[in-house]
Every structure is written in structure tokens, then in C-alpha cells.
Coordinates of C-alpha atoms and ligand atoms in Angstrom, one line a residue:
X1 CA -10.0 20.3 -3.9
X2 CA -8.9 19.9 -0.5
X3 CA -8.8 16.2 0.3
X4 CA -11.6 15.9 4.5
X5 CA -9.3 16.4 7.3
X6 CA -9.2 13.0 9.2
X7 CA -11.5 12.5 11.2
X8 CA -12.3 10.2 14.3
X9 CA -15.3 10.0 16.6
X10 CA -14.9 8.0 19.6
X11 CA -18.2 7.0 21.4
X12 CA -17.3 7.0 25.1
X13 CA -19.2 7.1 28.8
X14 CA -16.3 9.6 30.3
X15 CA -16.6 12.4 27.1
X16 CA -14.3 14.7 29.2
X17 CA -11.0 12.3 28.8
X18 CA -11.0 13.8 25.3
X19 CA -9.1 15.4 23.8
X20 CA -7.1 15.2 27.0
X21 CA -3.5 14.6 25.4
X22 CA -4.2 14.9 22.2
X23 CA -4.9 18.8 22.8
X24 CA -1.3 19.3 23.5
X25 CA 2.1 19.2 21.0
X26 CA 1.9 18.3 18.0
X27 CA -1.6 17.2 18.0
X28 CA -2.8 19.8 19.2
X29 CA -1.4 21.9 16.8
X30 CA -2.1 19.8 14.0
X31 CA -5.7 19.9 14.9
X32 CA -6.0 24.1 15.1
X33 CA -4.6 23.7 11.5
X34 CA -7.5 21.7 10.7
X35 CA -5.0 18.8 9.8
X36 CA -7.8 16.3 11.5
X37 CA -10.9 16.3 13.3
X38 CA -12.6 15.0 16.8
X39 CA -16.0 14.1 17.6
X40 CA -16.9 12.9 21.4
X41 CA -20.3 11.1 21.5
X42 CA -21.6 10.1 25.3
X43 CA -23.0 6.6 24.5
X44 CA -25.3 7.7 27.5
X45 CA -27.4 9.6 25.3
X46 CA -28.2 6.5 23.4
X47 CA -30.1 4.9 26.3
X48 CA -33.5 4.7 26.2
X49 CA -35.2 4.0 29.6
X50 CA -36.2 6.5 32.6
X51 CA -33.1 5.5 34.2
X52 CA -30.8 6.1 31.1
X53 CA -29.6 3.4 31.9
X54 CA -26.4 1.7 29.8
X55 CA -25.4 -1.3 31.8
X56 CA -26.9 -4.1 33.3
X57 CA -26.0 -7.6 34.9
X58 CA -24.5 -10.6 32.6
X59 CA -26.6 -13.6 31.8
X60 CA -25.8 -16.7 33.0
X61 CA -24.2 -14.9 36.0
X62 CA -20.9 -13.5 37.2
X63 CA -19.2 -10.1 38.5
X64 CA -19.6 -6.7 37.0
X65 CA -22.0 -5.4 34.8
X66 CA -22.3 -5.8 30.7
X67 CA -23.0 -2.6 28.0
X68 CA -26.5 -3.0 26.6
X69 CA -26.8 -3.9 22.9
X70 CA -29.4 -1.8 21.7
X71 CA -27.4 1.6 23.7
X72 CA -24.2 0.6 22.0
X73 CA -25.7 0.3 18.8
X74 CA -27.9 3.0 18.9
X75 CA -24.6 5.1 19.5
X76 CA -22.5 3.2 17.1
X77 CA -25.1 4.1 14.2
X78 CA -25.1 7.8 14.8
X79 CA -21.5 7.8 15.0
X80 CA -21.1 6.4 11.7
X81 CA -23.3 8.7 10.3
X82 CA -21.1 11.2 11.5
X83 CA -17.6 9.7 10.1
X84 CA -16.6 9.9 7.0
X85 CA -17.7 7.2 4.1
X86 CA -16.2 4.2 4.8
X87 CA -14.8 5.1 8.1
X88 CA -14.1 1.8 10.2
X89 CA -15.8 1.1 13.1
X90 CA -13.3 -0.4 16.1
X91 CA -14.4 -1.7 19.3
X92 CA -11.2 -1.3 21.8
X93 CA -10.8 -4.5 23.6
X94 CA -8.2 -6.8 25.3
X95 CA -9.4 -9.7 23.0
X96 CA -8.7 -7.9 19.7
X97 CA -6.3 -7.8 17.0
X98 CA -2.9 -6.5 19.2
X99 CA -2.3 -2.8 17.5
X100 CA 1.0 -2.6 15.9
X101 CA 2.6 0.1 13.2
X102 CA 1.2 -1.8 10.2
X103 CA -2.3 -1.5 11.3
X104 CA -1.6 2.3 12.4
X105 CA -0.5 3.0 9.0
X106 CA -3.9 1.0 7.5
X107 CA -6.1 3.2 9.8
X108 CA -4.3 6.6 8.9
X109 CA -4.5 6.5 5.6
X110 CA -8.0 6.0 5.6
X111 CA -10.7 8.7 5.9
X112 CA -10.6 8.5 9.7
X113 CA -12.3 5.9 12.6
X114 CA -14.8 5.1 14.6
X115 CA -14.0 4.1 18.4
X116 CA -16.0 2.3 20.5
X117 CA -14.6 2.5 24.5
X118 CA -15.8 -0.3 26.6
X119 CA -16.4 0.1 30.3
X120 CA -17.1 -2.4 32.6
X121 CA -16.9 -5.6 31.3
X122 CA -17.4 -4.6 28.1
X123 CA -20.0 -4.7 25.4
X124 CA -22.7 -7.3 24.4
X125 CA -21.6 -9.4 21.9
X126 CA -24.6 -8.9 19.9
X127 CA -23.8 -5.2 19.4
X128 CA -19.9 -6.4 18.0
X129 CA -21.3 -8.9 15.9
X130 CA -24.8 -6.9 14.2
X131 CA -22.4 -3.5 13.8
X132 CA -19.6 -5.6 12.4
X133 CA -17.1 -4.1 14.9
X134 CA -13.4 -4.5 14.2
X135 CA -11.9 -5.7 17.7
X136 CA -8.2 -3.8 18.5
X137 CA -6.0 -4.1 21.2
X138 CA -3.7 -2.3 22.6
X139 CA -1.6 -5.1 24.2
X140 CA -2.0 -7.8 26.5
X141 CA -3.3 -6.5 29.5
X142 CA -6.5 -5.0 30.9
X143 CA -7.7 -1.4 30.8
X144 CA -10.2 -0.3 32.9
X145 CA -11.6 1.4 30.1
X146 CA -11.2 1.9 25.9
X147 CA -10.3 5.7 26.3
X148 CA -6.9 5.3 26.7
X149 CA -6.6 2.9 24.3
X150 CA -8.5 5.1 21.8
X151 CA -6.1 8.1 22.4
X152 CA -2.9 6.0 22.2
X153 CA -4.4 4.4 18.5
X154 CA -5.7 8.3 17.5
X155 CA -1.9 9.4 18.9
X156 CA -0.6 7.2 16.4
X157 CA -2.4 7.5 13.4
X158 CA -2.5 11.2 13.5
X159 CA 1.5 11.3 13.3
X160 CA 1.5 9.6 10.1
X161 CA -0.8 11.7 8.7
X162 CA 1.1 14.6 5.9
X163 CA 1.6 18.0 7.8
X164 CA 1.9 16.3 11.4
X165 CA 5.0 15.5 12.2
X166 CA 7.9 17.8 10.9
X167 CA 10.4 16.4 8.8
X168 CA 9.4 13.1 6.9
X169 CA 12.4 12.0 7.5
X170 CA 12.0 11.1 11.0
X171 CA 8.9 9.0 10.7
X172 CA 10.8 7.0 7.4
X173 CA 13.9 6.4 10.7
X174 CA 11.5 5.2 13.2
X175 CA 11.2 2.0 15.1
X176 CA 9.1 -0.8 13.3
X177 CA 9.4 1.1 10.0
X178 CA 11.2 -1.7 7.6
X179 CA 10.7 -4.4 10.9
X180 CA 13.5 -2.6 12.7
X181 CA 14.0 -1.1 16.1
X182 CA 15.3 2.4 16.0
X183 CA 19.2 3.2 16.5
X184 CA 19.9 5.0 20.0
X185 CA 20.6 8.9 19.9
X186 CA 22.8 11.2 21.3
X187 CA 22.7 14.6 21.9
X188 CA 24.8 17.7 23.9
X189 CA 26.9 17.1 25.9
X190 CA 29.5 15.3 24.1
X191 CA 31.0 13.9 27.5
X192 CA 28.5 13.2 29.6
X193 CA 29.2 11.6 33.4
X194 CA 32.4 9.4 31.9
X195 CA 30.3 8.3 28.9
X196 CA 31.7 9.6 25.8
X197 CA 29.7 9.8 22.4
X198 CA 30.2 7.2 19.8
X199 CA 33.2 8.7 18.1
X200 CA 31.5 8.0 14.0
X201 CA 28.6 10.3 14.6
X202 CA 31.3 13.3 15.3
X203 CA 33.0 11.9 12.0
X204 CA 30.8 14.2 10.0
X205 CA 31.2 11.3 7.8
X206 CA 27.3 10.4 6.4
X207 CA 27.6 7.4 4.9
X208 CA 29.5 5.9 7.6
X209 CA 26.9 7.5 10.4
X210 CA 24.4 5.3 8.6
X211 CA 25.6 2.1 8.3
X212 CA 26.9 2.5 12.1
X213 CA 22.8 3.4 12.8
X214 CA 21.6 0.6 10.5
X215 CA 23.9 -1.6 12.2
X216 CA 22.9 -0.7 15.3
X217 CA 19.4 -0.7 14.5
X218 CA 19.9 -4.3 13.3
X219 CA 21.8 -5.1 16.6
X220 CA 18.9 -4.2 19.1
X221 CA 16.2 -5.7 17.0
X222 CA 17.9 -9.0 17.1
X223 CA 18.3 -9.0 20.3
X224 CA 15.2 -7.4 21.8
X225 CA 12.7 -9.0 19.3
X226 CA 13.4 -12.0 17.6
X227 CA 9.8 -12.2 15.9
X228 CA 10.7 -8.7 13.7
X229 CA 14.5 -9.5 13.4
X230 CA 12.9 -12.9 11.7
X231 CA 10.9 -11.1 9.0
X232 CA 13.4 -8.9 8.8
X233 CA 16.0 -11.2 8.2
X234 CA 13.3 -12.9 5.4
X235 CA 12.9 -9.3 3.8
X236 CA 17.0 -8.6 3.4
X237 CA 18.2 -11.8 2.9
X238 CA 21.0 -10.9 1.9
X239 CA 24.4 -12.6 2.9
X240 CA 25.3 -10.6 5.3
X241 CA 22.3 -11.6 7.2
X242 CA 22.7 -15.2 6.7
X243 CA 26.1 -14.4 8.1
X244 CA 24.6 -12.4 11.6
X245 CA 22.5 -15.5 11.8
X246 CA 24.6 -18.0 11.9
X247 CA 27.1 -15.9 13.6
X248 CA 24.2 -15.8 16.5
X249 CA 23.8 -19.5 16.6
X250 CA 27.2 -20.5 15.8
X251 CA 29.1 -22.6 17.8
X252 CA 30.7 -20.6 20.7
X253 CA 27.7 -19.2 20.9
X254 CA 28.8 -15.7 19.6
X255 CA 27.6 -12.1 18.2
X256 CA 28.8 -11.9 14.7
X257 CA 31.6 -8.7 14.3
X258 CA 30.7 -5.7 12.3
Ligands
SAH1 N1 -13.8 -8.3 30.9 C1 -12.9 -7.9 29.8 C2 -12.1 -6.7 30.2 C3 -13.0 -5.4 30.3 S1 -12.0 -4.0 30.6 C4 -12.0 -9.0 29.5 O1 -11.5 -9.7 30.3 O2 -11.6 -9.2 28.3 C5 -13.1 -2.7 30.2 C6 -12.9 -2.1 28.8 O3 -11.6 -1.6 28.7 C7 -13.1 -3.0 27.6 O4 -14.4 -3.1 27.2 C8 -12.2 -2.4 26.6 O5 -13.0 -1.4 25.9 C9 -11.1 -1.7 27.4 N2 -9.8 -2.4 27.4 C10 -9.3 -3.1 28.4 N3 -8.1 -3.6 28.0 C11 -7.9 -3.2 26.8 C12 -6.8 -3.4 25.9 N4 -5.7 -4.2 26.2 N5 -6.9 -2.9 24.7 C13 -8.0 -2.1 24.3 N6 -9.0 -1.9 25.1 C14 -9.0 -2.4 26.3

């Protein structure tokens, strides 16, 4: 039995931002092929009152305007009816758990999502609380709104999902898989403005192409981001680690040589 395509339904005031992007490439594609699945649901059909309403001014005081509870709910429940079993629902916010690869992988291989795409100042906290929203951020800084937040998580998952992307090979290579950055590429031409290739990827040599990429890989990680070169370090503690830290903090203050 074919297993349900993947399948996410973002609840959204601006319903013609979707699919934007994700219509074109390899998205796209993998959406004809019925590899996954979008729903748009205007959360302005949840409001209730003559003026349809979905905002209105904060208690207590202060700028901008606040979504109602009982719209976002309203559109939250019909959404999940309309996921799959067991589909979590996300609220996009600033204040959320900062998205990173590991929760990307946790959200594609479920049965799919449910996005909730704040505008204003966001939602009523008695909507995130009574729906059990999961809070998700896409870094820190502030959107004006969730929608592009929502595309870049759906963007994410979707390339992990079987059938996407290409060759398996490429996702297993790429940045944060295993806590490392990826390796830098090169392609045609093989001299370009003074700046020669590195001479071991013309070596044909494969074994010693990877270990100059892993190396490499291990190289910018350290450098660039400490916090994954950490647990990465934990993960591989192997001596030649221990040897690349100490080399790092030794005492002329030098890289280690490969
Ligand atoms: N007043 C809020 C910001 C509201 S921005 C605060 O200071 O926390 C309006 C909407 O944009 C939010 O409801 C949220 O859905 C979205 N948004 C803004 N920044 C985001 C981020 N970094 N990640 C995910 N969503 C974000």
C-alpha cells in the first residue's frame, strides 16, 4: 500500500504567498509527482462577526494589534482535521524553539504539519496554550509575518523526504548532517581568474578526495561554529580530535597541521 504523501496545511491571512517558491524546482516537481501535498486555509474564514474581523487591540495596552483566540482556533481545528493523524501543529514565532536540521528531519518524517502564520503581533496566547501549539523559529530576528518562515521549514522538510532530492548521496554530504559544515566545491573551469583548483580533487584518487573534504569540513566547522565543532568533537572523540583541540588552544596559539 502506498504509504499518504506528506502533507502540510498552513493556515495563513495572505493564502496567495503559497505555494510561491515551493511551485518551482525541485518542489515543484516533487509535488506534480504527488511526492507531498499543500493545503492553504485563510484564517479569515474563521472569523465570526459582521466585520470578519481577525484582529483586535492588546489588553493592558500597547502598539499594534493581537490575532483573536477563538478565529485562530476555530482555524487551527479545521486544519487539523484536515492533516493527517497525528500531524503536529506549529505556531511560527520569534519566541520559539530556533529550527535547525535535527528538528527538520523530526518533522519530515512524520506524516506532515500544521502551520500557523502570525501576523501582527501575533496570536493570543490562549489559542497557543488551549491548541497545544508547538512554537518554531526560524532564527533570531523578526518577520513581519509566519509565511516565510512556513515555506523555508516546508522547503526543508520536503528535501528530506524519499524521491525529492536526486541522489541520496548528496543529502548524507550536507552541512549539519553528522554536526559538520559542508566541504567547499569546485567546478569548470579548472583555472579560474589566478585561482587554481585544489590539486587532490584532480587526483582521481577517492579515498584521498575524502579525507581532504572531511578534513576540510572539520576545518570550517571549527572555525565558523564552535557550538557544532563541540558536539562534534564529543561524538568522534577520537585522538586525532583531541589532537585538533589542543592544537587550537596550544600555546602559540596555532591551527593543528593535517
Ligand atoms: N511581536 C512579536 C513579533 C510579531 S511578528 C514578537 O516580538 O515576538 C509577526 C509574526 O511573524 C509572528 O506572529 C510570527 O508568526 C512571525 N515571525 C516573526 N519572526 C519570526 C521568526 N523569527 N520565526 C518564525 N516566525 C516569525
Amino acid at each position: 500500500m502506498a504509504a499518504r504523501p506528506w502533507h502540510a496545511v498552513v493556515l495563513t491571512l495572505f493564502p496567495e504567498m503559497f505555494p510561491g517558491p515551493l511551485a518551482a524546482s525541485l518542489a515543484g516537481r516533487a509535488q506534480t509527482e504527488g511526492l507531498w501535498h499543500l493545503e492553504t486555509l485563510d484564517i479569515r474564514d474563521f472569523a465570526r462577526n459582521k466585520h470578519r474581523s481577525v484582529d483586535d487591540a492588546p489588553f493592558g495596552g500597547g502598539s499594534g494589534m493581537v490575532m483573536r483566540p477563538d478565529v485562530v482556533a476555530a482555524a487551527v481545528d479545521a486544519a487539523l482535521s484536515q492533516a493527517p493523524p497525528g500531524a503536529p501543529a506549529v505556531y511560527l514565532s520569534p519566541r520559539g524553539t530556533r529550527l535547525d536540521q535535527t528538528l527538520v528531519r523530526e518533522f519530515a518524517a512524520g506524516p506532515g504539519l500544521v502551520l500557523l502564520c502570525g501576523r501582527y503581533e501575533g496570536v493570543d496566547q490562549r489559542a497557543i496554550e488551549a491548541r497545544g501549539l508547538r512554537e518554531v523559529s526560524l532564527g533570531d530576528f523578526v518577520l513581519s509575518g509566519g509565511e516565510p518562515a512556513a515555506l523555508a521549514l516546508i522547503d526543508a522538510c520536503l528535501r528530506l523526504l524519499p524521491g525529492v532530492v536526486g541522489s541520496a548521496g548528496s543529502l548524507a554530504e550536507e552541512s549539519f548532517e553528522g554536526d559538520l559544515l559542508e566541504y567547499p566545491h569546485y567546478t569548470r573551469p579548472q583555472d579560474w581568474d589566478g585561482r587554481p583548483v585544489p590539486e587532490v580533487l584532480l587526483s582521481g584518487h577517492h579515498a584521498k578526495v575524502a579525507a581532504w573534504r572531511r578534513a576540510e569540513a572539520e576545518k570550517i566547522t571549527r572555525e565558523r561554529r564552535p557550538d557544532l565543532w563541540d558536539r562534534y568533537a564529543a561524538a568522534h572523540g577520537t585522538e586525532r580530535l583531541a589532537q585538533a583541540r589542543r592544537g587550537k588552544k596550544g600555546p602559540k596559539g596555532q591551527e593543528d597541521e593535517r
